[in-house]
XYZ file of N, CA and C in Angstrom:
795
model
N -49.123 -39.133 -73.117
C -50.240 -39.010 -74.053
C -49.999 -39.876 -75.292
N -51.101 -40.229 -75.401
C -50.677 -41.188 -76.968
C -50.384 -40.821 -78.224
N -50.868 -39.468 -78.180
C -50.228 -38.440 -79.481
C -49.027 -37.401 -79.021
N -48.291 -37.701 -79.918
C -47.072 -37.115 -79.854
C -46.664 -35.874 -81.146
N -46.567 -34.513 -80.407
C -45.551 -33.914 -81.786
C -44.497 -33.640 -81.279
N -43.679 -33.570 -82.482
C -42.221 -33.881 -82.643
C -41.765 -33.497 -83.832
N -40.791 -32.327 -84.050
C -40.391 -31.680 -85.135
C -41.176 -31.504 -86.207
N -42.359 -31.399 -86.012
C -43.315 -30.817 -86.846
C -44.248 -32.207 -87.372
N -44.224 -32.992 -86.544
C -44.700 -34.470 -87.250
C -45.692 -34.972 -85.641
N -46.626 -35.661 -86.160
C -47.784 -36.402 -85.268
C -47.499 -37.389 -85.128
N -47.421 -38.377 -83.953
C -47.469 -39.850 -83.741
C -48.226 -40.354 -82.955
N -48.601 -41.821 -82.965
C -49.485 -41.962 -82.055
C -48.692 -43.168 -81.396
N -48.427 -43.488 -80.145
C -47.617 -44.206 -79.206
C -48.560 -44.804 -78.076
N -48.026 -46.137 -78.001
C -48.813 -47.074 -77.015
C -48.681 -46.766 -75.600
N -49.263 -46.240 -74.645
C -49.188 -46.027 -73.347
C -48.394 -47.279 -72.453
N -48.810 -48.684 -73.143
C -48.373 -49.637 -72.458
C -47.160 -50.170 -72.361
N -46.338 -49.348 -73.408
C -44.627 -49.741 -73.799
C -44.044 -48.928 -72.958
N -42.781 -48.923 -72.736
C -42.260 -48.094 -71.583
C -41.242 -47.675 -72.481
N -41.941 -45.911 -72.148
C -40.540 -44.868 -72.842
C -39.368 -45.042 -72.749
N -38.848 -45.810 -71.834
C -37.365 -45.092 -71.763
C -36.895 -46.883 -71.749
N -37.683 -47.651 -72.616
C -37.205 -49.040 -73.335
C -37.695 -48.950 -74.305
N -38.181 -48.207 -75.481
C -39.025 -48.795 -76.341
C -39.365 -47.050 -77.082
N -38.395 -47.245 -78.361
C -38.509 -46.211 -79.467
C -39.897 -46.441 -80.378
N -40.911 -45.657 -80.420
C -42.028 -46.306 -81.166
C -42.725 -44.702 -82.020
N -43.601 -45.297 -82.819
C -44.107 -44.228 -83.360
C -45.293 -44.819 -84.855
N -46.217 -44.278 -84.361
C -47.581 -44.545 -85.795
C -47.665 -43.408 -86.748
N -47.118 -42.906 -87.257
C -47.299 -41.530 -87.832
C -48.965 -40.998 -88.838
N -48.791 -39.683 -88.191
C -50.097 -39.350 -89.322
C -49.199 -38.748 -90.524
N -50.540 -38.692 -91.358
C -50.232 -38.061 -93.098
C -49.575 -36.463 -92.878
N -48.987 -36.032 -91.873
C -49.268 -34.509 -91.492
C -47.725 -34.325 -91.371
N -46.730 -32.905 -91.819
C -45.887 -33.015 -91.851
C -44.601 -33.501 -93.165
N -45.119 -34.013 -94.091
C -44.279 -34.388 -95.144
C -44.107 -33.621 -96.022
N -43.960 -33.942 -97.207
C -43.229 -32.698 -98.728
C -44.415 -33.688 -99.721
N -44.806 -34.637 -99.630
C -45.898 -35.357 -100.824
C -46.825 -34.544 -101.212
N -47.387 -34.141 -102.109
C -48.602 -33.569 -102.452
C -49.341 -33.766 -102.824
N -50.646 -33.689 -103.393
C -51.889 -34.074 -103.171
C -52.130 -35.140 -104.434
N -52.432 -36.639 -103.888
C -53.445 -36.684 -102.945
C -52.655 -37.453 -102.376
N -51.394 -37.920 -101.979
C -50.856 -38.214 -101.169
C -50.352 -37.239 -99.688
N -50.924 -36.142 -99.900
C -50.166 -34.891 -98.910
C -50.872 -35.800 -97.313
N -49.545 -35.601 -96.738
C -48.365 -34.704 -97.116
C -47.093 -36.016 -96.526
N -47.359 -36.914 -95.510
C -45.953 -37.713 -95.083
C -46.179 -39.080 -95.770
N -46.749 -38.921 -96.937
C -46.405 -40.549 -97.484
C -45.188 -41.034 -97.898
N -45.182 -42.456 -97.290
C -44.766 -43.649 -96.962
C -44.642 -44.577 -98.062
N -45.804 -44.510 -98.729
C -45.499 -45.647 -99.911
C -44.818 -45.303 -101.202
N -43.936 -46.354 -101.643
C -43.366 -46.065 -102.751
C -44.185 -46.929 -104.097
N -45.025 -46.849 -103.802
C -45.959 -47.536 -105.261
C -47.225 -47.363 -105.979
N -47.381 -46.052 -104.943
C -48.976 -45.566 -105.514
C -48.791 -44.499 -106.300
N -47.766 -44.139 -107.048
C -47.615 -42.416 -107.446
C -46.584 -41.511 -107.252
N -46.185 -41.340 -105.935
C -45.383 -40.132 -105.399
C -43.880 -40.579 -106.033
N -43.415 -39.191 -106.197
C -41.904 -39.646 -106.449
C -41.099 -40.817 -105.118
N -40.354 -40.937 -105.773
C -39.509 -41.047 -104.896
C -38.438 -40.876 -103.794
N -38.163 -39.121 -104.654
C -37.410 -38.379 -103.679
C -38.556 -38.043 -102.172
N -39.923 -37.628 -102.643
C -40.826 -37.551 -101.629
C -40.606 -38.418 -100.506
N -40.875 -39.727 -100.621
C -40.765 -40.715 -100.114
C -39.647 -40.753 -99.255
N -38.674 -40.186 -99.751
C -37.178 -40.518 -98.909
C -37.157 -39.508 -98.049
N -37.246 -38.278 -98.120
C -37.395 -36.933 -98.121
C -38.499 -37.257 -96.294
N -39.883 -37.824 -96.417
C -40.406 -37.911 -95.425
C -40.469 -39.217 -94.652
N -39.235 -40.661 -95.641
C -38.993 -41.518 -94.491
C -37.322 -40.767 -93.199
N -36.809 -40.081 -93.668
C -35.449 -39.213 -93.510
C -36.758 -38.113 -92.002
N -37.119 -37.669 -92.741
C -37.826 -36.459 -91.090
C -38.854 -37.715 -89.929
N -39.529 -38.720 -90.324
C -39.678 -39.883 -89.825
C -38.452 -40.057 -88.615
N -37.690 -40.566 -88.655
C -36.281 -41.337 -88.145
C -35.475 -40.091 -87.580
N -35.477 -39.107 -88.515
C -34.693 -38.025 -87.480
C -35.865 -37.407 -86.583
N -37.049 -37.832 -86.122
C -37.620 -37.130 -85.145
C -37.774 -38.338 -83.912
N -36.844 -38.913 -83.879
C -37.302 -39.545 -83.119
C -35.795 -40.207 -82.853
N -34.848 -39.558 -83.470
C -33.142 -39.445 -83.611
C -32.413 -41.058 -83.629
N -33.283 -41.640 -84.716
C -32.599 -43.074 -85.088
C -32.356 -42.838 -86.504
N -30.809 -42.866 -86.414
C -30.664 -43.268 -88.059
C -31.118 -44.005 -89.353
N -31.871 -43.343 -90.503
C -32.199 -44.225 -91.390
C -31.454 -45.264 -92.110
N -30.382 -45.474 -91.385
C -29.288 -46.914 -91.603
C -29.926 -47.635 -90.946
N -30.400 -47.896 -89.707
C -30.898 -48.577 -89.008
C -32.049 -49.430 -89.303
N -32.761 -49.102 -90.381
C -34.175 -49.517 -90.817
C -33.934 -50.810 -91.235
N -35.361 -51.800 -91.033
C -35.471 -52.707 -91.143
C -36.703 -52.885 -92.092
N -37.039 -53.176 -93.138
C -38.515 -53.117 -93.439
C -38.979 -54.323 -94.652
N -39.714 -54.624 -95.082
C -40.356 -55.729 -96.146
C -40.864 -55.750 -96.949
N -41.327 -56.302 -97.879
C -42.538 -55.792 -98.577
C -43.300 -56.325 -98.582
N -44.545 -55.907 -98.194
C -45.669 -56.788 -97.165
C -46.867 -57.369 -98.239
N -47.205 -58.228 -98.017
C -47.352 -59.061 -99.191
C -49.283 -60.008 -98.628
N -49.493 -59.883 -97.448
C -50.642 -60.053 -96.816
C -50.392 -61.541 -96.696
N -49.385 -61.726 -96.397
C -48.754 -63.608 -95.811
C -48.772 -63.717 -94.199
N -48.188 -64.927 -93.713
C -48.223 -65.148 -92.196
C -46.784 -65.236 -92.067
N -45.509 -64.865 -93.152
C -44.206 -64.876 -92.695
C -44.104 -63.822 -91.658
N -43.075 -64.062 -91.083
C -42.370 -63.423 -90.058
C -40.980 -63.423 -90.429
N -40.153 -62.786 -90.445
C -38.824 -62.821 -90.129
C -38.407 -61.827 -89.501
N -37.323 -62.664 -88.536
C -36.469 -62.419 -87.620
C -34.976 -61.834 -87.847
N -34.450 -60.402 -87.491
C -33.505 -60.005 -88.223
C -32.600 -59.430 -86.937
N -31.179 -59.406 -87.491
C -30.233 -59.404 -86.133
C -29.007 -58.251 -87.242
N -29.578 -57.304 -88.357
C -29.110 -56.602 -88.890
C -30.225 -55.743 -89.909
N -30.007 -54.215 -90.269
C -30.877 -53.990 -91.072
C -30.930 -54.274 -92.257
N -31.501 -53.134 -93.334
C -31.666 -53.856 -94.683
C -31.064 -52.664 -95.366
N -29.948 -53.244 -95.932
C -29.237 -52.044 -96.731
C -30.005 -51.144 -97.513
N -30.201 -50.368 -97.716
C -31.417 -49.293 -98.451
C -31.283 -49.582 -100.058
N -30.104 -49.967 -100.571
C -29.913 -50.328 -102.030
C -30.313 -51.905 -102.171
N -30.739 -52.643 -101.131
C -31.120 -53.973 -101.671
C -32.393 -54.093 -102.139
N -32.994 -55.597 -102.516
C -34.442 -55.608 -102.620
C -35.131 -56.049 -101.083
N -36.187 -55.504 -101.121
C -36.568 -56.252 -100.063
C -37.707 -57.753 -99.707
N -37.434 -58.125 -98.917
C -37.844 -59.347 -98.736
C -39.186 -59.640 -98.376
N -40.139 -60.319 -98.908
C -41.718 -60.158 -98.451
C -42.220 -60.824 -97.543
N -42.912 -60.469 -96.752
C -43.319 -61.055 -95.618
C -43.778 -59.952 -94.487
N -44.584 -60.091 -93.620
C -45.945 -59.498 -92.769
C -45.819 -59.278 -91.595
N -44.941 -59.634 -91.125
C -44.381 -59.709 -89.538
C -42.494 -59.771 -89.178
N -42.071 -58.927 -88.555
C -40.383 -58.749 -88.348
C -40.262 -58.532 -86.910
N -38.871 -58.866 -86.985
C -38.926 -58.916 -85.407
C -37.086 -58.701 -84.839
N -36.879 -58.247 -84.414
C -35.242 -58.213 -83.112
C -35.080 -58.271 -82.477
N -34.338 -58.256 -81.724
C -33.336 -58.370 -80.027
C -32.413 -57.672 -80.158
N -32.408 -56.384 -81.395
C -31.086 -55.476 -81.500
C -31.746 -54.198 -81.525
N -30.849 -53.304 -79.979
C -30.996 -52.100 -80.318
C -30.923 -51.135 -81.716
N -29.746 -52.037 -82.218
C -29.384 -50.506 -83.659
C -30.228 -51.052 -85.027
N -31.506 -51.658 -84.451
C -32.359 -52.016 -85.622
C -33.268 -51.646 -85.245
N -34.104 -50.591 -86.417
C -35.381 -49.739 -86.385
C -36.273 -50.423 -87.351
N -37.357 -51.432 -86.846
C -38.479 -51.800 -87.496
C -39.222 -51.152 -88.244
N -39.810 -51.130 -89.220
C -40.316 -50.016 -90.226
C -41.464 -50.602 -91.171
N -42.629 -50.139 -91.217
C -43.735 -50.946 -92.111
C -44.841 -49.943 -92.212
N -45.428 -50.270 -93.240
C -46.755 -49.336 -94.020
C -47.671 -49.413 -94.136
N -48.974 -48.508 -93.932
C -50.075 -48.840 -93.704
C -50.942 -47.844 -94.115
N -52.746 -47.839 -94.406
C -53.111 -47.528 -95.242
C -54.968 -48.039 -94.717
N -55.209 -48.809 -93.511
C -56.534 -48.649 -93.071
C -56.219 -50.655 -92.376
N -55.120 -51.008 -93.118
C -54.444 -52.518 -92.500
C -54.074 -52.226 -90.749
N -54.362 -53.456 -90.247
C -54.010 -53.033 -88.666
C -52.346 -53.303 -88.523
N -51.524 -52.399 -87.774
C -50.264 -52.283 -87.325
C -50.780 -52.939 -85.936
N -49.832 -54.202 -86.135
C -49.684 -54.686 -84.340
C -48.048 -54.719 -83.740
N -48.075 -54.009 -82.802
C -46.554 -53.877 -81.971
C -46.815 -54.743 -80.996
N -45.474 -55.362 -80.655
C -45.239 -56.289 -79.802
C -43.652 -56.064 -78.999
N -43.797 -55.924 -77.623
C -42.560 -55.759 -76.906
C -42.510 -57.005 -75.675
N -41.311 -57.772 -75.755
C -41.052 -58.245 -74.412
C -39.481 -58.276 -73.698
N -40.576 -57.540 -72.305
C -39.413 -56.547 -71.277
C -38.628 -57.602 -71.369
N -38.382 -59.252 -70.820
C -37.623 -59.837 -70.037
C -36.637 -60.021 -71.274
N -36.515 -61.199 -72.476
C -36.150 -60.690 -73.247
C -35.355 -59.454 -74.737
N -35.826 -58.631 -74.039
C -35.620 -57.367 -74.966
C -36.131 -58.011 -76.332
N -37.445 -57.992 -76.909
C -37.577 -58.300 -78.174
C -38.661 -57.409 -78.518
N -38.297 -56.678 -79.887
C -39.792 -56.018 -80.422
C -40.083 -56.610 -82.044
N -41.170 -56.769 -81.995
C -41.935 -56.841 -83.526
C -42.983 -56.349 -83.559
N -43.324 -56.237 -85.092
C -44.693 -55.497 -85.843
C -45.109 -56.627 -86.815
N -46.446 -56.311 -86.692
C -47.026 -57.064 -87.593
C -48.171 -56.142 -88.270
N -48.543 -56.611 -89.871
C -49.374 -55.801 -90.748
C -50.451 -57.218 -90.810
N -51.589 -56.435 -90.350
C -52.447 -57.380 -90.301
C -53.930 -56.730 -91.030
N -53.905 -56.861 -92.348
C -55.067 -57.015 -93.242
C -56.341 -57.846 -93.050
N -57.218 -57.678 -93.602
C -58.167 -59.206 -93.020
C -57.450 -60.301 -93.643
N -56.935 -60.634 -94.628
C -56.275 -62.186 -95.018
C -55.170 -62.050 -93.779
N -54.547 -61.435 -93.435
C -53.693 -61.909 -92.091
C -53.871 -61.770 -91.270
N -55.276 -60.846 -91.080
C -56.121 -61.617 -89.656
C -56.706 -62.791 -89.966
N -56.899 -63.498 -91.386
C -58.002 -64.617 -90.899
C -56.493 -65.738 -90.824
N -55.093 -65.717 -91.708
C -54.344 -66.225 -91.431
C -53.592 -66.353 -89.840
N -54.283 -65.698 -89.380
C -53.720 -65.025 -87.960
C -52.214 -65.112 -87.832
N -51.813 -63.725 -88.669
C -50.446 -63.335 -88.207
C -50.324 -62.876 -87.091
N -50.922 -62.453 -86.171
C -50.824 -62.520 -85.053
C -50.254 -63.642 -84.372
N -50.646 -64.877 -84.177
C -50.059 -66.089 -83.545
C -49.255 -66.161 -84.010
N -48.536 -65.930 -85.545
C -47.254 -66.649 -85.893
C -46.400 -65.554 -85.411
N -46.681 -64.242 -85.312
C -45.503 -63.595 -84.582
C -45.563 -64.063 -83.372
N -46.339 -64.353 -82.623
C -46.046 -64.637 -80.969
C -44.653 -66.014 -80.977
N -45.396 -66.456 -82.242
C -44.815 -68.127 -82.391
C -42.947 -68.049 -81.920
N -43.127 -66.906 -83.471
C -41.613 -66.719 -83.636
C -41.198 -65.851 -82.714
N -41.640 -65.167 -81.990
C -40.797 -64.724 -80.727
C -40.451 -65.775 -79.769
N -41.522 -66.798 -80.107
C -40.994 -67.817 -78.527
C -40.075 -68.583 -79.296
N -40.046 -68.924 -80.726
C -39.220 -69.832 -80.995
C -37.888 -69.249 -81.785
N -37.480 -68.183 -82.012
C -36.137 -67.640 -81.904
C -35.851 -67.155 -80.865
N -36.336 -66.290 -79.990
C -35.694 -65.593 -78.657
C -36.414 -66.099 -77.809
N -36.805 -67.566 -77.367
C -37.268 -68.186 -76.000
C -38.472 -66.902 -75.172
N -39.246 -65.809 -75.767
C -39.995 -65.212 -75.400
C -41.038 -66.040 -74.450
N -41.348 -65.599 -73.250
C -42.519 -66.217 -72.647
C -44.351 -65.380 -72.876
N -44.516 -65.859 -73.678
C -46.086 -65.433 -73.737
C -47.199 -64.481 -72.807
N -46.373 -64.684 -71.834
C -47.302 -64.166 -70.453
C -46.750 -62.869 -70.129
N -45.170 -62.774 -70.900
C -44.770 -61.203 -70.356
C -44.856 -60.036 -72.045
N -45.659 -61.043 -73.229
C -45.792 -59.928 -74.216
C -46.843 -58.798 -74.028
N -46.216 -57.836 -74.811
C -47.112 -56.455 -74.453
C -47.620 -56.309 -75.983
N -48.787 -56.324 -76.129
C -49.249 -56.446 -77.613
C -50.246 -54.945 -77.707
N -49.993 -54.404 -79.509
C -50.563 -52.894 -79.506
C -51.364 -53.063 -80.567
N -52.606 -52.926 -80.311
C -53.637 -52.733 -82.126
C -52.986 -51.192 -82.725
N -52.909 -50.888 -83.379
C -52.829 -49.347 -84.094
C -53.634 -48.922 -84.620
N -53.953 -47.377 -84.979
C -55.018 -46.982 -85.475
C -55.027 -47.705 -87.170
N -56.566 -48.105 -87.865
C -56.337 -48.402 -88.648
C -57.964 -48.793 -88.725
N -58.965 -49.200 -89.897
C -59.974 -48.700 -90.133
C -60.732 -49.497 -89.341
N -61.923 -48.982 -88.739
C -63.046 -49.679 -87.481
C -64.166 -50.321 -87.844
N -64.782 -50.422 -86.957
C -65.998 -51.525 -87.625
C -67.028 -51.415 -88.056
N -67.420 -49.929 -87.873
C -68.206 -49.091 -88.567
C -67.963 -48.857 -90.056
N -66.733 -48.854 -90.638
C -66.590 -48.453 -92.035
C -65.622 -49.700 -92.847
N -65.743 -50.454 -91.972
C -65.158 -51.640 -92.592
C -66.204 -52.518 -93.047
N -66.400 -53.024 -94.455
C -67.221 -53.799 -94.931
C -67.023 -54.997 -95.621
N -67.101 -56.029 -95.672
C -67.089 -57.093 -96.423
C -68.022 -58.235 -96.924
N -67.882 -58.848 -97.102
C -68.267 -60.078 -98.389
C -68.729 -61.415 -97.394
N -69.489 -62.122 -98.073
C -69.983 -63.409 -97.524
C -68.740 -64.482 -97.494
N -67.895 -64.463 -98.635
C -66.567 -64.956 -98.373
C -65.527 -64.603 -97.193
N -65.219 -63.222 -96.862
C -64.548 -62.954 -95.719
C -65.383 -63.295 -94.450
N -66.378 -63.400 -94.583
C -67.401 -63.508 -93.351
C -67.255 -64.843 -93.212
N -67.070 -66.082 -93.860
C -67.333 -67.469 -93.714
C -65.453 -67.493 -93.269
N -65.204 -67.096 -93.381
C -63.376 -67.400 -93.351
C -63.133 -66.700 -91.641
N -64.044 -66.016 -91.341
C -63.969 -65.141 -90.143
C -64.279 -66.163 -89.290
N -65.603 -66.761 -89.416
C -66.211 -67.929 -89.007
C -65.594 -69.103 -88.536
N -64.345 -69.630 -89.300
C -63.748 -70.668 -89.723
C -62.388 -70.402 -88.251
N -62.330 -69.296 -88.607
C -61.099 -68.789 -87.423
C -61.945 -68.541 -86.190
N -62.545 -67.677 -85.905
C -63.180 -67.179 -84.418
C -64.027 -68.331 -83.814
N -65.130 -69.141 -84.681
C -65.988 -70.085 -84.396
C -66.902 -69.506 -83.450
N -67.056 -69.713 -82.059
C -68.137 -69.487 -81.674
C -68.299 -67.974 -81.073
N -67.175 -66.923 -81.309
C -66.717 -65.966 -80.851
C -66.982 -64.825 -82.410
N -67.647 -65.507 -83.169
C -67.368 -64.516 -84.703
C -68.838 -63.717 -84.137
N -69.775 -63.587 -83.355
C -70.457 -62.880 -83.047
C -70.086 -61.632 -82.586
N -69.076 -61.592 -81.479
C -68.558 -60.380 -81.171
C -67.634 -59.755 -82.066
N -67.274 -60.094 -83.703
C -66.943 -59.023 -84.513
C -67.074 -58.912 -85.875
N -68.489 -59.586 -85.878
C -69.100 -59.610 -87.389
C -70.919 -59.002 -87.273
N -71.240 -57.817 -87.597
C -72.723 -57.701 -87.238
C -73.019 -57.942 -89.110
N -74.405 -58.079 -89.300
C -74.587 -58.619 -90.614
C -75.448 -57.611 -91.116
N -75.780 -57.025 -92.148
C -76.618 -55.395 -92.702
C -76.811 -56.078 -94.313
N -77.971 -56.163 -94.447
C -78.000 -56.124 -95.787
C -77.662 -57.358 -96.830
N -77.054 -58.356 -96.639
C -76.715 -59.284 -97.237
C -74.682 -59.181 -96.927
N -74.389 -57.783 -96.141
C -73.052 -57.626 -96.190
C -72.496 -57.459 -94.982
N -71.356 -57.772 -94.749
C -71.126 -57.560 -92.877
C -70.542 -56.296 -92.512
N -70.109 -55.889 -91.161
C -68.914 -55.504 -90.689
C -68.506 -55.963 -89.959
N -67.266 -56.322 -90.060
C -65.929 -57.115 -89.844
C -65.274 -55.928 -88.542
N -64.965 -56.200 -87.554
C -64.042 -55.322 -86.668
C -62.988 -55.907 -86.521
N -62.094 -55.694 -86.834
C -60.640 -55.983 -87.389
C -60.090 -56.026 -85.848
N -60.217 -54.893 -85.111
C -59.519 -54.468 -83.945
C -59.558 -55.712 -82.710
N -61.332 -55.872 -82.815
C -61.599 -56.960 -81.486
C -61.069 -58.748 -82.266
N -61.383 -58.588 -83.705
C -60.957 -60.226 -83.972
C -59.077 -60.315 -83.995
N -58.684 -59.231 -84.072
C -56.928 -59.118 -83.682
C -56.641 -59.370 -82.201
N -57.660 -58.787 -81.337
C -57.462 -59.082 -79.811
C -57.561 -60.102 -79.262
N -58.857 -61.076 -80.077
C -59.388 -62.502 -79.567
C -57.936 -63.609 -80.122
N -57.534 -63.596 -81.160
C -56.564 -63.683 -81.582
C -55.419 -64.036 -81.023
N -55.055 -62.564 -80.523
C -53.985 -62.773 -79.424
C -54.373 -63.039 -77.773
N -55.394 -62.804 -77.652
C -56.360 -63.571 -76.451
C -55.705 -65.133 -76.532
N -55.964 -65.915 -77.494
C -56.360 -67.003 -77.694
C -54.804 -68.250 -78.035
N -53.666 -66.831 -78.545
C -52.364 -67.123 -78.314
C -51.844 -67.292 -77.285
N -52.010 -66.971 -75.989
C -51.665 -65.994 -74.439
C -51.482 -65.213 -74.086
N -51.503 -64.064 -75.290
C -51.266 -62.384 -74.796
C -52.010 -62.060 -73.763
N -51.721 -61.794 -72.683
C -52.330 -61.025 -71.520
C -52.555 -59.553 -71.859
N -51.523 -58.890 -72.216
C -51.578 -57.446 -71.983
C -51.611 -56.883 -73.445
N -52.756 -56.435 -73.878
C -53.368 -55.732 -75.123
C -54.058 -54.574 -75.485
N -53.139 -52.945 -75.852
C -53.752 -52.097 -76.065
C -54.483 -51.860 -77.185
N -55.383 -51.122 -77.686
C -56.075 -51.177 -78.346
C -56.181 -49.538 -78.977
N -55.840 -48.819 -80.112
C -55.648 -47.218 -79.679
C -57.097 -47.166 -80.226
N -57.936 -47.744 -80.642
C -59.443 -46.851 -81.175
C -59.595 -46.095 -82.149
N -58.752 -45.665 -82.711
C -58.804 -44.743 -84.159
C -58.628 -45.469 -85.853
N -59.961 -44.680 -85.764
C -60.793 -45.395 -87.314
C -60.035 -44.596 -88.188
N -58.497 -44.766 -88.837
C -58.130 -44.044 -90.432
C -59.723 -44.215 -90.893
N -60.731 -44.296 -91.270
C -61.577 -44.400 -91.955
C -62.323 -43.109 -91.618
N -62.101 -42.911 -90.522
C -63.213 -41.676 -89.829
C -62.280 -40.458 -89.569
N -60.932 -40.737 -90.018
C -59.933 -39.311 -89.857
C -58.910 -38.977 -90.434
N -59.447 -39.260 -92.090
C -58.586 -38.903 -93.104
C -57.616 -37.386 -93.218
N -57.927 -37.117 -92.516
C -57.396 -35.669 -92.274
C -56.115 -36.074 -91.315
N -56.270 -36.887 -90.791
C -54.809 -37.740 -90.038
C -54.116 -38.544 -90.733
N -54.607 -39.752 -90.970
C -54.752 -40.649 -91.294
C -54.804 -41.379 -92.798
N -54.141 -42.096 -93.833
C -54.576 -42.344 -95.187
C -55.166 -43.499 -94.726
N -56.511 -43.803 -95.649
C -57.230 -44.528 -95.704
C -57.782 -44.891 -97.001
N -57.222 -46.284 -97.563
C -57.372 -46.867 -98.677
C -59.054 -47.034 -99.066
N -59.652 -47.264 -98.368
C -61.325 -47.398 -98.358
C -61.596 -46.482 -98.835
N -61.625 -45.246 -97.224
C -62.556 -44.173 -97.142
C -61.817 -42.778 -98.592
N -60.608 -43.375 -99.428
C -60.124 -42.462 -100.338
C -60.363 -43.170 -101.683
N -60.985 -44.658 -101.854
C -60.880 -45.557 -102.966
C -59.591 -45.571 -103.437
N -58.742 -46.328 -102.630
C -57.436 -46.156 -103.351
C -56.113 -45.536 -103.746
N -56.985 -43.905 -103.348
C -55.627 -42.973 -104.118
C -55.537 -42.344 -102.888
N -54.631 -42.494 -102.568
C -53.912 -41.863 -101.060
C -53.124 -42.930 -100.493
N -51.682 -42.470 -99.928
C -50.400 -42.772 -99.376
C -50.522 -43.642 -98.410
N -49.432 -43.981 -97.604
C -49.022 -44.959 -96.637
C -48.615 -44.526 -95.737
N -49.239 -44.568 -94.159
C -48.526 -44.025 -92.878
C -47.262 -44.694 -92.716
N -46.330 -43.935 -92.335
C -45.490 -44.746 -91.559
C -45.316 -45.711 -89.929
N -45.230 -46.645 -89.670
C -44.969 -46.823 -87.996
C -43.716 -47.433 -87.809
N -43.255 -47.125 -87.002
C -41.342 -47.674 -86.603
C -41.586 -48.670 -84.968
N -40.874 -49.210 -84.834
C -40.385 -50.168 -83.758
C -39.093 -50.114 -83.309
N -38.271 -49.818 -82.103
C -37.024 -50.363 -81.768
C -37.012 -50.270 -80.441
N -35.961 -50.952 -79.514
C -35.561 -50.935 -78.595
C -34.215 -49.963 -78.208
N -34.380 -49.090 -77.052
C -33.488 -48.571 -76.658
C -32.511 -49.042 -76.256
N -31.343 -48.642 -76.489
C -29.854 -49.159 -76.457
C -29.860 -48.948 -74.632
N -28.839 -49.813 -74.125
C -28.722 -49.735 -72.486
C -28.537 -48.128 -72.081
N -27.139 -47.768 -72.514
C -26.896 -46.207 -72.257
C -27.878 -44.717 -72.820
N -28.737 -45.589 -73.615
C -30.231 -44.441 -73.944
C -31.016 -44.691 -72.966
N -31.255 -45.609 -72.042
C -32.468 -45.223 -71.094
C -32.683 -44.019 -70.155
């Protein structure tokens, strides 16, 4: 099932990754110590919440799913087309490094990134052993961070294109996503003759579907195999934080990435 509980915490997990290779998890707002209006598992450390909060529900995060929070890998996501590629985690006392897309070939590294109505894209390939995430906003969908992670999987770990397994995450839909004649011409500029299937026009203002122009995207990279989970944070704040549908004041889901070690399968 694609929702998962687990020590008192909700996740939502890609059907198309294979359990017993592939540690994963989208978390809802449900389950943490944050309180309102971050209640209850926020993630972000910059909108408000203490900080002990924060640690407190990245710590029940990682132990439900029994990877050490040494293991974490994470960025500070900055709505760019970097990627980096990491073959160790990130000491918890350092700063962290900005950039939109991360990626390994090491079991004892747990991918880690934040979200808020931005699309989470997971990426696994079996032959290889490689996983990455990518935070894909509309500026890094129209930058298409999507392709540059495919990029950098083929061009640090020789990844072949045809065996990636690519995941949209829940994150806001096309119904409650709205934008500007500027994002709409930039949509244009990227999709070209394909911006029909995810721009309808209302009013002088669009909606933008984040989900299908992330798919064409990686369509258009060589991703063959692309799940899609369907859930609008916009339409299930009660799961879900959603920067839109809250104007702002409300927390950051968590989602994690790793690969299972040989003797964990």
């Amino acid at each position: 099932m694609p929702i998962v509980e687990k020590n008192g915490l909700r996740f939502f997990s890609f059907e198309s990754f294979p359990e017993d290779e592939v540690v994963q998890g989208i978390y809802s707002r449900q389950g943490g110590v944050s309180p309102r209006p971050w209640a209850s598992l926020n993630l972000g450390g910059l909108n408000g919440d203490s900080r002990e909060n924060v640690i407190e529900n990245r710590r029940r995060i990682f132990e439900s799913v029994d990877r050490p929070v040494e293991s974490l890998f994470d960025v500070w996501q900055v709505h760019s087309v970097d990627v980096i590629c990491t073959d160790q985690p990130r000491p918890l006392d350092t700063p962290h490094r900005k950039a939109d897309a991360i990626a390994t070939d090491h079991a004892e590294i747990t991918l880690f990134m934040r979200f808020a109505d931005c699309v989470p894209v997971f990426f696994y390939e079996p032959e290889k052993k490689v996983v990455a995430m990518a935070h894909a906003g509309w500026q890094g969908t129209v930058k298409n961070i999507v392709a540059q992670t495919v990029r950098a999987m083929q061009a640090r770990y020789a990844c072949k294109v045809e065996n990636i397994y690519a995941g949209i995450g829940p994150s806001i839909g096309p119904d409650h996503y709205e934008v500007g004649v500027d994002v709409a011409d930039r949509i244009k500029a990227v999709l070209e003759e394909r911006t029909g299937e995810v721009l309808r026009s209302q009013h002088g203002r669009f909606k933008l579907d984040l989900w299908k122009t992330n798919q064409i995207l990686l369509e258009k990279a060589g991703v063959r195999h692309i799940e899609i989970a369907g859930i609008c944070t916009a339409c299930h704040i009660e799961d879900w934080y959603s920067h839109r549908a809250e104007q702002g004041n409300t927390g950051r889901f968590g989602a994690i990435l790793a690969l299972k070690a040989d003797g964990n399968r």
